[in-house]
Amino acid sequence: MKATILNIGDELLIGQVTNTNAARMSQMLIAVGIDVCGTYVIGDNAHDIRTYLQHCLDRSDVVLITGGLGPTKDDITKKTLCEFFGSELYENPEALANVRRIFESRGYELTPINRQQSWVPRCCTMINNVLGTAPCMWFEHQGKVIVSLPGVPFEMVNLMETEIVPRLQQHFLTDQIINKNILVQGIGESFLSDMIESWELALPSTIRLAYLPQAGMVKLRLTARGGHDDHNLLQAQIDQAVRDLYPIAGQYIVGEDMENLPELVAYTMKRYGKTLATAESCTGGQLAQQLTAMAGASEYFRGGIVAYSNEVKECALGVNHQTLLDHGAVSEQTVREMAEGVRQRLGADYAVATTGIAGPGGGTAQKPVGTVWIGIASQHRTVAKLMKFGDRRAQTIDRTCFTVWSELIKLVKEECHE
Amino acid sequence: MKATILNIGDELLIGQVTNTNAARMSQMLIAVGIDVCGTYVIGDNAHDIRTYLQHCLDRSDVVLITGGLGPTKDDITKKTLCEFFGSELYENPEALANVRRIFESRGYELTPINRQQSWVPRCCTMINNVLGTAPCMWFEHQGKVIVSLPGVPFEMVNLMETEIVPRLQQHFLTDQIINKNILVQGIGESFLSDMIESWELALPSTIRLAYLPQAGMVKLRLTARGGHDDHNLLQAQIDQAVRDLYPIAGQYIVGEDMENLPELVAYTMKRYGKTLATAESCTGGQLAQQLTAMAGASEYFRGGIVAYSNEVKECALGVNHQTLLDHGAVSEQTVREMAEGVRQRLGADYAVATTGIAGPGGGTAQKPVGTVWIGIASQHRTVAKLMKFGDRRAQTIDRTCFTVWSELIKLVKEECHE
């Protein structure tokens, strides 16, 4: 079972829009056992669409196409596919009802041009796109499946999740794939690998293990693969493997089924019923933003203070004027007072703080660009740590966030461990 | 002059990493007059690398390749290119010195495997990659140019900017392209188009105009294109066109040469010498993060408060307890007090505030998910605005930020206009 992905759009080709669709679609296909052997970006150009559709059909069993389905003249995917398959367009009543519903809900009049959005080739199965006006089209051709999806990412994702992936699984009776992530922290990849070697060797042949090192942690991914009807068997094997891992490496396991550190922070704070506050200088709000990007942040996140100037460090966080004079804003003393100040003022169980020189300006011989102090405060103590990052601003901010989350989780786990 | 881009890497193909390189490279090529006719992602697979390299050579004058240059066994791009061109690998002294320097700076020992990073095919021109250990390779073959670049984005970008783009311009004597962005706010695209029609018709034939509507503004992009030696002429034409635009639409022009609204906020605050503070509930730090992601934010950004809980709205922003009881956290009264509170407490000239229900939880019949109040406070007055966004959390946060920046710029311009 192989798939190719063809993303159509001049805006992708000229780099005006970054193509995130290919990666999202690949993840979804691979998660159900369909391998992706190539992804292609081409412009809104009939010759290229025909050429690459044939190229993809020659290489794979499934071709997923996105883009070029809008109502304007430059969007020619539907017309080109219709010609390719020797079919003709007709007005699909279900698609028309959907287009009408969307226009009514926005209070717009349905013009003839927009009505044409509901036309699809007779040879395809129309799949309703409830989030947009461009219908999704499923073609079967010489034993292969070609699906044309809208290029708008959230419409594409919704159609893939609710319609296309389940239909592909059913149509091709694809393999069952079950993934399980286990997050490990506080031990290097090679030490971990030695520690769990015998467990790894004893895994059933249906399960593969991957080490996915990330900033601040290692993600272990177990992937079980079996026949179309083996779901229950595979799930039982995965469950057993996870149970067997805890006696060996349990002290380093910080979570399951999470993708990144902010998710792990949210999980940890909720699990132990603790609240959190942030005091940010060099990270400028990114710590707070990472937490609040996830739904449910209000369960544990009290709030944060972005103290970009010294005056704000004093007035909003209670950092001593003398501390700033004696040690400077980027210092262990300041970061400790920031963490302690925000914890008390916002009434949180834990607080984190950052102060540093993200650059490109502001560095000195003693404190070059990339110098960052982080602080973590609890009711019982405050931990401070000096980091030396490079001279790339965005990277310094990202790495500071990762380090803060790592250190916070470490302290919370130490203090709250059952 | 046509180019194709070939991004190699299993991690791209399976969607573990989103391919941002293609868009970045396309932008850089198009900016110097080289059209991109296709971009391709394939795995670390010798057969596919050969097939697609040939495919790209058949389609274009320039083929830019990224990825597969690491020291591990799965990275086979260099070996495959060497075979494709019938060459052999040798240790390049300049590349070796670079690898040695990087290992020494990190305090690591140079192992034989890592030393092999400095081997390149005899038939290529080695281009030193000062930011990493994988050398860049420039091949010329049957009148075409093939460049192999590292896949690490910042290494690729640096090589493209400093070496590859200038060399391509020289090698192919490419057209000169000069772009100029003009940001317009407070007028719809179609009204603007009517207003500047005669100006547009009078533009020299070397200049094209594009309307790029963005959240909260319209970006006008002038693109002048001419022969390899026409830089000065084109620049003069662009300058004249911009000068001619001001008498017609000057009252709507908010900036030049900027890409997005946060840049425009930074420019506006610095231009008028005003300072800014933020009070965020539903945007959760994203306003502050967008400003501080840009260097130089400390010149105008005092700081911000992320008031995720009602207690923090009271204690850190000074919102009245009674206001919250009477009107709720998501209300005009609360957002006004948030904006005014943070402006006074952090001592800023202007302040912005957000409070809303980003969802998915927390909605009610009166205040459904997507209900957002924004507030902008100056020394003289406070403006509040109610927005109704949809039920997608990330989109609501993004749109709230755009609206806040638009409204802030409008108020600052009104109050500070010379």
PDB file of N, CA, C and O in Angstrom, chain A residues 13-15 26-27 30 36 39-41 48 52 55 59 154 284 288-289 292-295 302-304 306 308-309 312 315 345 360 392-393, chain B residues 13-15 26-27 30 36 39-41 48 52 55 59 154 284 288-289 292-295 302-304 306 308-309 312 315 345 360 392-393:
ATOM      1  N   LEU A  13       3.907  27.104  -4.478  1.00  0.00           N
ATOM      2  CA  LEU A  13       5.085  27.017  -5.324  1.00  0.00           C
ATOM      3  C   LEU A  13       5.990  28.234  -5.140  1.00  0.00           C
ATOM      4  O   LEU A  13       7.212  28.122  -5.162  1.00  0.00           O
ATOM      5  N   ILE A  14       5.390  29.410  -4.984  1.00  0.00           N
ATOM      6  CA  ILE A  14       6.219  30.606  -4.840  1.00  0.00           C
ATOM      7  C   ILE A  14       6.596  30.862  -3.383  1.00  0.00           C
ATOM      8  O   ILE A  14       7.274  31.829  -3.072  1.00  0.00           O
ATOM      9  N   GLY A  15       6.169  29.982  -2.489  1.00  0.00           N
ATOM     10  CA  GLY A  15       6.592  30.106  -1.101  1.00  0.00           C
ATOM     11  C   GLY A  15       5.814  31.137  -0.305  1.00  0.00           C
ATOM     12  O   GLY A  15       6.184  31.469   0.807  1.00  0.00           O
ATOM     13  N   SER A  26       0.671  12.978   5.492  1.00  0.00           N
ATOM     14  CA  SER A  26       1.583  11.840   5.646  1.00  0.00           C
ATOM     15  C   SER A  26       1.409  11.190   7.006  1.00  0.00           C
ATOM     16  O   SER A  26       1.323   9.968   7.124  1.00  0.00           O
ATOM     17  N   GLN A  27       1.368  12.026   8.049  1.00  0.00           N
ATOM     18  CA  GLN A  27       1.205  11.472   9.405  1.00  0.00           C
ATOM     19  C   GLN A  27      -0.058  10.618   9.491  1.00  0.00           C
ATOM     20  O   GLN A  27      -0.048   9.523  10.056  1.00  0.00           O
ATOM     21  N   ILE A  30       0.377   7.322   7.421  1.00  0.00           N
ATOM     22  CA  ILE A  30       1.314   6.382   8.027  1.00  0.00           C
ATOM     23  C   ILE A  30       0.724   5.777   9.290  1.00  0.00           C
ATOM     24  O   ILE A  30       0.948   4.616   9.607  1.00  0.00           O
ATOM     25  N   VAL A  36       3.939   6.563   2.484  1.00  0.00           N
ATOM     26  CA  VAL A  36       3.968   7.671   1.531  1.00  0.00           C
ATOM     27  C   VAL A  36       5.306   7.631   0.813  1.00  0.00           C
ATOM     28  O   VAL A  36       6.353   7.599   1.463  1.00  0.00           O
ATOM     29  N   THR A  39       5.956  13.351  -2.092  1.00  0.00           N
ATOM     30  CA  THR A  39       4.984  14.437  -2.074  1.00  0.00           C
ATOM     31  C   THR A  39       5.467  15.508  -3.034  1.00  0.00           C
ATOM     32  O   THR A  39       6.671  15.762  -3.134  1.00  0.00           O
ATOM     33  N   TYR A  40       4.554  16.126  -3.757  1.00  0.00           N
ATOM     34  CA  TYR A  40       4.899  17.026  -4.856  1.00  0.00           C
ATOM     35  C   TYR A  40       4.100  18.304  -4.749  1.00  0.00           C
ATOM     36  O   TYR A  40       2.897  18.258  -4.482  1.00  0.00           O
ATOM     37  N   VAL A  41       4.754  19.420  -4.977  1.00  0.00           N
ATOM     38  CA  VAL A  41       4.053  20.705  -5.064  1.00  0.00           C
ATOM     39  C   VAL A  41       4.171  21.206  -6.495  1.00  0.00           C
ATOM     40  O   VAL A  41       5.282  21.308  -7.026  1.00  0.00           O
ATOM     41  N   ASP A  48       0.785  20.445 -15.929  1.00  0.00           N
ATOM     42  CA  ASP A  48       1.479  19.846 -14.785  1.00  0.00           C
ATOM     43  C   ASP A  48       0.552  18.956 -13.969  1.00  0.00           C
ATOM     44  O   ASP A  48       0.963  17.900 -13.482  1.00  0.00           O
ATOM     45  N   TYR A  52       1.620  15.119 -13.444  1.00  0.00           N
ATOM     46  CA  TYR A  52       1.951  14.584 -12.123  1.00  0.00           C
ATOM     47  C   TYR A  52       0.896  13.618 -11.617  1.00  0.00           C
ATOM     48  O   TYR A  52       1.217  12.712 -10.847  1.00  0.00           O
ATOM     49  N   HIS A  55       2.050  10.532 -13.164  1.00  0.00           N
ATOM     50  CA  HIS A  55       3.278  10.142 -12.468  1.00  0.00           C
ATOM     51  C   HIS A  55       2.945   9.476 -11.120  1.00  0.00           C
ATOM     52  O   HIS A  55       3.495   8.437 -10.767  1.00  0.00           O
ATOM     53  N   ARG A  59       3.233   5.399  -9.621  1.00  0.00           N
ATOM     54  CA  ARG A  59       4.062   5.084  -8.453  1.00  0.00           C
ATOM     55  C   ARG A  59       3.305   4.517  -7.276  1.00  0.00           C
ATOM     56  O   ARG A  59       3.911   3.977  -6.356  1.00  0.00           O
ATOM     57  N   PHE A 154      -7.728  23.296   7.618  1.00  0.00           N
ATOM     58  CA  PHE A 154      -8.675  22.682   8.564  1.00  0.00           C
ATOM     59  C   PHE A 154      -9.781  21.922   7.854  1.00  0.00           C
ATOM     60  O   PHE A 154     -10.304  20.941   8.381  1.00  0.00           O
ATOM     61  N   GLY A 284       9.534  36.580  26.793  1.00  0.00           N
ATOM     62  CA  GLY A 284       8.574  37.566  26.296  1.00  0.00           C
ATOM     63  C   GLY A 284       7.134  37.115  26.148  1.00  0.00           C
ATOM     64  O   GLY A 284       6.398  37.651  25.323  1.00  0.00           O
ATOM     65  N   ALA A 288       3.816  31.509  28.557  1.00  0.00           N
ATOM     66  CA  ALA A 288       2.369  31.621  28.763  1.00  0.00           C
ATOM     67  C   ALA A 288       1.620  31.211  27.500  1.00  0.00           C
ATOM     68  O   ALA A 288       0.618  30.492  27.557  1.00  0.00           O
ATOM     69  N   GLN A 289       2.122  31.652  26.362  1.00  0.00           N
ATOM     70  CA  GLN A 289       1.461  31.361  25.093  1.00  0.00           C
ATOM     71  C   GLN A 289       1.415  29.850  24.823  1.00  0.00           C
ATOM     72  O   GLN A 289       0.413  29.329  24.345  1.00  0.00           O
ATOM     73  N   THR A 292      -1.334  28.388  27.093  1.00  0.00           N
ATOM     74  CA  THR A 292      -2.701  28.804  26.799  1.00  0.00           C
ATOM     75  C   THR A 292      -3.130  28.436  25.386  1.00  0.00           C
ATOM     76  O   THR A 292      -4.314  28.514  25.067  1.00  0.00           O
ATOM     77  N   ALA A 293      -2.200  28.022  24.549  1.00  0.00           N
ATOM     78  CA  ALA A 293      -2.574  27.515  23.228  1.00  0.00           C
ATOM     79  C   ALA A 293      -3.376  26.219  23.370  1.00  0.00           C
ATOM     80  O   ALA A 293      -4.121  25.845  22.480  1.00  0.00           O
ATOM     81  N   MET A 294      -3.206  25.539  24.515  1.00  0.00           N
ATOM     82  CA  MET A 294      -3.932  24.277  24.742  1.00  0.00           C
ATOM     83  C   MET A 294      -5.202  24.551  25.534  1.00  0.00           C
ATOM     84  O   MET A 294      -5.175  25.283  26.530  1.00  0.00           O
ATOM     85  N   ALA A 295      -6.292  23.942  25.090  1.00  0.00           N
ATOM     86  CA  ALA A 295      -7.555  24.093  25.812  1.00  0.00           C
ATOM     87  C   ALA A 295      -7.390  23.576  27.237  1.00  0.00           C
ATOM     88  O   ALA A 295      -6.606  22.663  27.489  1.00  0.00           O
ATOM     89  N   ARG A 302      -2.511  30.176  36.405  1.00  0.00           N
ATOM     90  CA  ARG A 302      -3.073  31.365  37.045  1.00  0.00           C
ATOM     91  C   ARG A 302      -2.895  32.588  36.160  1.00  0.00           C
ATOM     92  O   ARG A 302      -3.771  33.435  36.070  1.00  0.00           O
ATOM     93  N   GLY A 303      -1.722  32.683  35.562  1.00  0.00           N
ATOM     94  CA  GLY A 303      -1.423  33.842  34.730  1.00  0.00           C
ATOM     95  C   GLY A 303       0.071  34.096  34.742  1.00  0.00           C
ATOM     96  O   GLY A 303       0.837  33.322  35.330  1.00  0.00           O
ATOM     97  N   GLY A 304       0.467  35.176  34.068  1.00  0.00           N
ATOM     98  CA  GLY A 304       1.895  35.440  33.972  1.00  0.00           C
ATOM     99  C   GLY A 304       2.163  36.908  33.815  1.00  0.00           C
ATOM    100  O   GLY A 304       1.273  37.692  33.489  1.00  0.00           O
ATOM    101  N   VAL A 306       4.865  39.483  31.889  1.00  0.00           N
ATOM    102  CA  VAL A 306       5.975  39.668  30.964  1.00  0.00           C
ATOM    103  C   VAL A 306       6.663  40.962  31.382  1.00  0.00           C
ATOM    104  O   VAL A 306       6.117  42.053  31.210  1.00  0.00           O
ATOM    105  N   TYR A 308       9.363  43.104  30.685  1.00  0.00           N
ATOM    106  CA  TYR A 308      10.409  43.379  29.702  1.00  0.00           C
ATOM    107  C   TYR A 308      11.307  44.520  30.158  1.00  0.00           C
ATOM    108  O   TYR A 308      12.445  44.598  29.753  1.00  0.00           O
ATOM    109  N   SER A 309      10.799  45.405  30.998  1.00  0.00           N
ATOM    110  CA  SER A 309      11.632  46.505  31.489  1.00  0.00           C
ATOM    111  C   SER A 309      11.926  46.284  32.976  1.00  0.00           C
ATOM    112  O   SER A 309      11.208  45.560  33.669  1.00  0.00           O
ATOM    113  N   VAL A 312       9.085  47.223  35.356  1.00  0.00           N
ATOM    114  CA  VAL A 312       8.024  46.227  35.509  1.00  0.00           C
ATOM    115  C   VAL A 312       8.491  45.087  36.410  1.00  0.00           C
ATOM    116  O   VAL A 312       7.714  44.542  37.191  1.00  0.00           O
ATOM    117  N   CYS A 315       7.863  46.797  39.784  1.00  0.00           N
ATOM    118  CA  CYS A 315       6.503  47.138  40.232  1.00  0.00           C
ATOM    119  C   CYS A 315       5.559  45.955  40.128  1.00  0.00           C
ATOM    120  O   CYS A 315       4.678  45.795  40.970  1.00  0.00           O
ATOM    121  N   ARG A 345       2.506  36.784  44.215  1.00  0.00           N
ATOM    122  CA  ARG A 345       1.532  37.787  43.777  1.00  0.00           C
ATOM    123  C   ARG A 345       0.346  37.180  43.045  1.00  0.00           C
ATOM    124  O   ARG A 345      -0.759  37.685  43.134  1.00  0.00           O
ATOM    125  N   PRO A 360      19.668  40.347  19.016  1.00  0.00           N
ATOM    126  CA  PRO A 360      21.101  40.374  18.744  1.00  0.00           C
ATOM    127  C   PRO A 360      21.851  41.428  19.570  1.00  0.00           C
ATOM    128  O   PRO A 360      23.040  41.277  19.780  1.00  0.00           O
ATOM    129  N   ARG A 392      21.351  33.182  18.180  1.00  0.00           N
ATOM    130  CA  ARG A 392      20.151  33.253  17.349  1.00  0.00           C
ATOM    131  C   ARG A 392      18.935  33.429  18.249  1.00  0.00           C
ATOM    132  O   ARG A 392      18.581  32.560  19.016  1.00  0.00           O
ATOM    133  N   ARG A 393      18.298  34.580  18.124  1.00  0.00           N
ATOM    134  CA  ARG A 393      17.239  34.992  19.041  1.00  0.00           C
ATOM    135  C   ARG A 393      16.121  33.954  19.194  1.00  0.00           C
ATOM    136  O   ARG A 393      15.780  33.546  20.304  1.00  0.00           O
TER     137      ARG A 393
ATOM    138  N   LEU B  13       9.123  12.930   4.599  1.00  0.00           N
ATOM    139  CA  LEU B  13       8.160  12.099   3.895  1.00  0.00           C
ATOM    140  C   LEU B  13       7.099  11.547   4.845  1.00  0.00           C
ATOM    141  O   LEU B  13       5.923  11.448   4.495  1.00  0.00           O
ATOM    142  N   ILE B  14       7.513  11.196   6.064  1.00  0.00           N
ATOM    143  CA  ILE B  14       6.525  10.639   6.999  1.00  0.00           C
ATOM    144  C   ILE B  14       5.837  11.734   7.804  1.00  0.00           C
ATOM    145  O   ILE B  14       4.999  11.460   8.654  1.00  0.00           O
ATOM    146  N   GLY B  15       6.189  12.993   7.551  1.00  0.00           N
ATOM    147  CA  GLY B  15       5.480  14.074   8.210  1.00  0.00           C
ATOM    148  C   GLY B  15       5.943  14.347   9.626  1.00  0.00           C
ATOM    149  O   GLY B  15       5.308  15.093  10.360  1.00  0.00           O
ATOM    150  N   SER B  26      11.936  28.869  -2.334  1.00  0.00           N
ATOM    151  CA  SER B  26      11.160  29.446  -3.429  1.00  0.00           C
ATOM    152  C   SER B  26      11.137  30.962  -3.322  1.00  0.00           C
ATOM    153  O   SER B  26      11.349  31.671  -4.309  1.00  0.00           O
ATOM    154  N   GLN B  27      10.859  31.464  -2.120  1.00  0.00           N
ATOM    155  CA  GLN B  27      10.821  32.919  -1.925  1.00  0.00           C
ATOM    156  C   GLN B  27      12.134  33.560  -2.367  1.00  0.00           C
ATOM    157  O   GLN B  27      12.150  34.575  -3.054  1.00  0.00           O
ATOM    158  N   ILE B  30      12.537  33.346  -6.260  1.00  0.00           N
ATOM    159  CA  ILE B  30      11.617  34.223  -6.983  1.00  0.00           C
ATOM    160  C   ILE B  30      12.010  35.682  -6.799  1.00  0.00           C
ATOM    161  O   ILE B  30      11.877  36.497  -7.710  1.00  0.00           O
ATOM    162  N   VAL B  36      10.160  29.026  -9.928  1.00  0.00           N
ATOM    163  CA  VAL B  36      10.184  27.658  -9.415  1.00  0.00           C
ATOM    164  C   VAL B  36       9.027  26.911 -10.062  1.00  0.00           C
ATOM    165  O   VAL B  36       7.885  27.362  -9.998  1.00  0.00           O
ATOM    166  N   THR B  39       8.298  21.501  -6.580  1.00  0.00           N
ATOM    167  CA  THR B  39       9.111  21.091  -5.436  1.00  0.00           C
ATOM    168  C   THR B  39       8.698  19.676  -5.061  1.00  0.00           C
ATOM    169  O   THR B  39       7.524  19.322  -5.116  1.00  0.00           O
ATOM    170  N   TYR B  40       9.661  18.867  -4.667  1.00  0.00           N
ATOM    171  CA  TYR B  40       9.437  17.434  -4.473  1.00  0.00           C
ATOM    172  C   TYR B  40      10.046  16.992  -3.158  1.00  0.00           C
ATOM    173  O   TYR B  40      11.149  17.411  -2.816  1.00  0.00           O
ATOM    174  N   VAL B  41       9.327  16.169  -2.427  1.00  0.00           N
ATOM    175  CA  VAL B  41       9.870  15.553  -1.219  1.00  0.00           C
ATOM    176  C   VAL B  41       9.985  14.062  -1.464  1.00  0.00           C
ATOM    177  O   VAL B  41       9.000  13.411  -1.843  1.00  0.00           O
ATOM    178  N   ASP B  48      15.266   6.688  -5.790  1.00  0.00           N
ATOM    179  CA  ASP B  48      14.426   7.875  -5.932  1.00  0.00           C
ATOM    180  C   ASP B  48      15.274   9.129  -6.146  1.00  0.00           C
ATOM    181  O   ASP B  48      14.895  10.015  -6.911  1.00  0.00           O
ATOM    182  N   TYR B  52      14.576  11.344  -9.437  1.00  0.00           N
ATOM    183  CA  TYR B  52      14.054  12.707  -9.343  1.00  0.00           C
ATOM    184  C   TYR B  52      15.092  13.751  -9.724  1.00  0.00           C
ATOM    185  O   TYR B  52      14.745  14.817 -10.216  1.00  0.00           O
ATOM    186  N   HIS B  55      14.666  13.796 -13.340  1.00  0.00           N
ATOM    187  CA  HIS B  55      13.384  14.443 -13.610  1.00  0.00           C
ATOM    188  C   HIS B  55      13.510  15.963 -13.492  1.00  0.00           C
ATOM    189  O   HIS B  55      13.039  16.712 -14.356  1.00  0.00           O
ATOM    190  N   ARG B  59      13.416  19.240 -16.359  1.00  0.00           N
ATOM    191  CA  ARG B  59      12.402  20.293 -16.265  1.00  0.00           C
ATOM    192  C   ARG B  59      12.961  21.695 -16.061  1.00  0.00           C
ATOM    193  O   ARG B  59      12.241  22.668 -16.230  1.00  0.00           O
ATOM    194  N   PHE B 154      18.441  26.639   9.249  1.00  0.00           N
ATOM    195  CA  PHE B 154      19.241  27.861   9.366  1.00  0.00           C
ATOM    196  C   PHE B 154      20.558  27.747   8.604  1.00  0.00           C
ATOM    197  O   PHE B 154      21.077  28.736   8.112  1.00  0.00           O
ATOM    198  N   GLY B 284      -3.646  34.850  25.953  1.00  0.00           N
ATOM    199  CA  GLY B 284      -2.732  34.056  26.775  1.00  0.00           C
ATOM    200  C   GLY B 284      -1.247  34.316  26.610  1.00  0.00           C
ATOM    201  O   GLY B 284      -0.441  33.409  26.839  1.00  0.00           O
ATOM    202  N   ALA B 288       2.156  39.559  23.587  1.00  0.00           N
ATOM    203  CA  ALA B 288       3.510  39.862  24.074  1.00  0.00           C
ATOM    204  C   ALA B 288       4.546  39.062  23.291  1.00  0.00           C
ATOM    205  O   ALA B 288       5.598  39.581  22.901  1.00  0.00           O
ATOM    206  N   GLN B 289       4.229  37.809  23.036  1.00  0.00           N
ATOM    207  CA  GLN B 289       5.174  36.933  22.335  1.00  0.00           C
ATOM    208  C   GLN B 289       5.448  37.452  20.921  1.00  0.00           C
ATOM    209  O   GLN B 289       6.585  37.430  20.463  1.00  0.00           O
ATOM    210  N   THR B 292       7.833  40.459  21.290  1.00  0.00           N
ATOM    211  CA  THR B 292       9.177  40.171  21.780  1.00  0.00           C
ATOM    212  C   THR B 292       9.918  39.183  20.893  1.00  0.00           C
ATOM    213  O   THR B 292      11.119  38.999  21.053  1.00  0.00           O
ATOM    214  N   ALA B 293       9.233  38.545  19.962  1.00  0.00           N
ATOM    215  CA  ALA B 293       9.939  37.688  18.998  1.00  0.00           C
ATOM    216  C   ALA B 293      10.840  38.539  18.102  1.00  0.00           C
ATOM    217  O   ALA B 293      11.795  38.031  17.522  1.00  0.00           O
ATOM    218  N   MET B 294      10.531  39.842  18.014  1.00  0.00           N
ATOM    219  CA  MET B 294      11.349  40.738  17.180  1.00  0.00           C
ATOM    220  C   MET B 294      12.391  41.442  18.040  1.00  0.00           C
ATOM    221  O   MET B 294      12.060  41.942  19.125  1.00  0.00           O
ATOM    222  N   ALA B 295      13.607  41.505  17.536  1.00  0.00           N
ATOM    223  CA  ALA B 295      14.667  42.208  18.264  1.00  0.00           C
ATOM    224  C   ALA B 295      14.269  43.670  18.443  1.00  0.00           C
ATOM    225  O   ALA B 295      13.567  44.239  17.601  1.00  0.00           O
ATOM    226  N   ARG B 302       6.851  47.770  27.367  1.00  0.00           N
ATOM    227  CA  ARG B 302       7.134  47.791  28.804  1.00  0.00           C
ATOM    228  C   ARG B 302       6.985  46.402  29.406  1.00  0.00           C
ATOM    229  O   ARG B 302       7.729  46.022  30.308  1.00  0.00           O
ATOM    230  N   GLY B 303       5.981  45.693  28.952  1.00  0.00           N
ATOM    231  CA  GLY B 303       5.714  44.381  29.517  1.00  0.00           C
ATOM    232  C   GLY B 303       4.237  44.091  29.443  1.00  0.00           C
ATOM    233  O   GLY B 303       3.464  44.892  28.905  1.00  0.00           O
ATOM    234  N   GLY B 304       3.853  42.913  29.973  1.00  0.00           N
ATOM    235  CA  GLY B 304       2.451  42.533  29.867  1.00  0.00           C
ATOM    236  C   GLY B 304       2.039  41.650  31.018  1.00  0.00           C
ATOM    237  O   GLY B 304       2.877  41.097  31.733  1.00  0.00           O
ATOM    238  N   VAL B 306      -0.505  38.390  31.794  1.00  0.00           N
ATOM    239  CA  VAL B 306      -1.413  37.362  31.305  1.00  0.00           C
ATOM    240  C   VAL B 306      -2.325  37.017  32.467  1.00  0.00           C
ATOM    241  O   VAL B 306      -1.902  36.400  33.439  1.00  0.00           O
ATOM    242  N   TYR B 308      -5.078  35.025  33.438  1.00  0.00           N
ATOM    243  CA  TYR B 308      -5.926  33.923  33.010  1.00  0.00           C
ATOM    244  C   TYR B 308      -7.040  33.650  34.015  1.00  0.00           C
ATOM    245  O   TYR B 308      -8.085  33.165  33.648  1.00  0.00           O
ATOM    246  N   SER B 309      -6.803  33.996  35.284  1.00  0.00           N
ATOM    247  CA  SER B 309      -7.841  33.779  36.296  1.00  0.00           C
ATOM    248  C   SER B 309      -8.396  35.130  36.736  1.00  0.00           C
ATOM    249  O   SER B 309      -7.746  36.166  36.587  1.00  0.00           O
ATOM    250  N   VAL B 312      -6.234  37.061  39.203  1.00  0.00           N
ATOM    251  CA  VAL B 312      -5.108  37.799  38.639  1.00  0.00           C
ATOM    252  C   VAL B 312      -5.603  39.083  37.975  1.00  0.00           C
ATOM    253  O   VAL B 312      -4.935  40.115  38.030  1.00  0.00           O
ATOM    254  N   CYS B 315      -5.892  41.252  41.152  1.00  0.00           N
ATOM    255  CA  CYS B 315      -4.701  41.631  41.914  1.00  0.00           C
ATOM    256  C   CYS B 315      -3.614  42.234  41.035  1.00  0.00           C
ATOM    257  O   CYS B 315      -2.924  43.168  41.448  1.00  0.00           O
ATOM    258  N   ARG B 345      -0.409  50.633  35.652  1.00  0.00           N
ATOM    259  CA  ARG B 345       0.509  49.883  36.518  1.00  0.00           C
ATOM    260  C   ARG B 345       1.881  49.690  35.886  1.00  0.00           C
ATOM    261  O   ARG B 345       2.881  49.641  36.571  1.00  0.00           O
ATOM    262  N   PRO B 360     -12.346  25.078  23.536  1.00  0.00           N
ATOM    263  CA  PRO B 360     -13.695  24.639  23.162  1.00  0.00           C
ATOM    264  C   PRO B 360     -14.718  24.752  24.296  1.00  0.00           C
ATOM    265  O   PRO B 360     -15.900  24.863  24.023  1.00  0.00           O
ATOM    266  N   ARG B 392     -12.967  27.681  16.660  1.00  0.00           N
ATOM    267  CA  ARG B 392     -11.642  27.063  16.585  1.00  0.00           C
ATOM    268  C   ARG B 392     -10.669  27.913  17.391  1.00  0.00           C
ATOM    269  O   ARG B 392     -10.404  29.061  17.062  1.00  0.00           O
ATOM    270  N   ARG B 393     -10.143  27.321  18.458  1.00  0.00           N
ATOM    271  CA  ARG B 393      -9.349  28.030  19.451  1.00  0.00           C
ATOM    272  C   ARG B 393      -8.178  28.807  18.857  1.00  0.00           C
ATOM    273  O   ARG B 393      -8.028  30.005  19.075  1.00  0.00           O
TER     274      ARG B 393
END
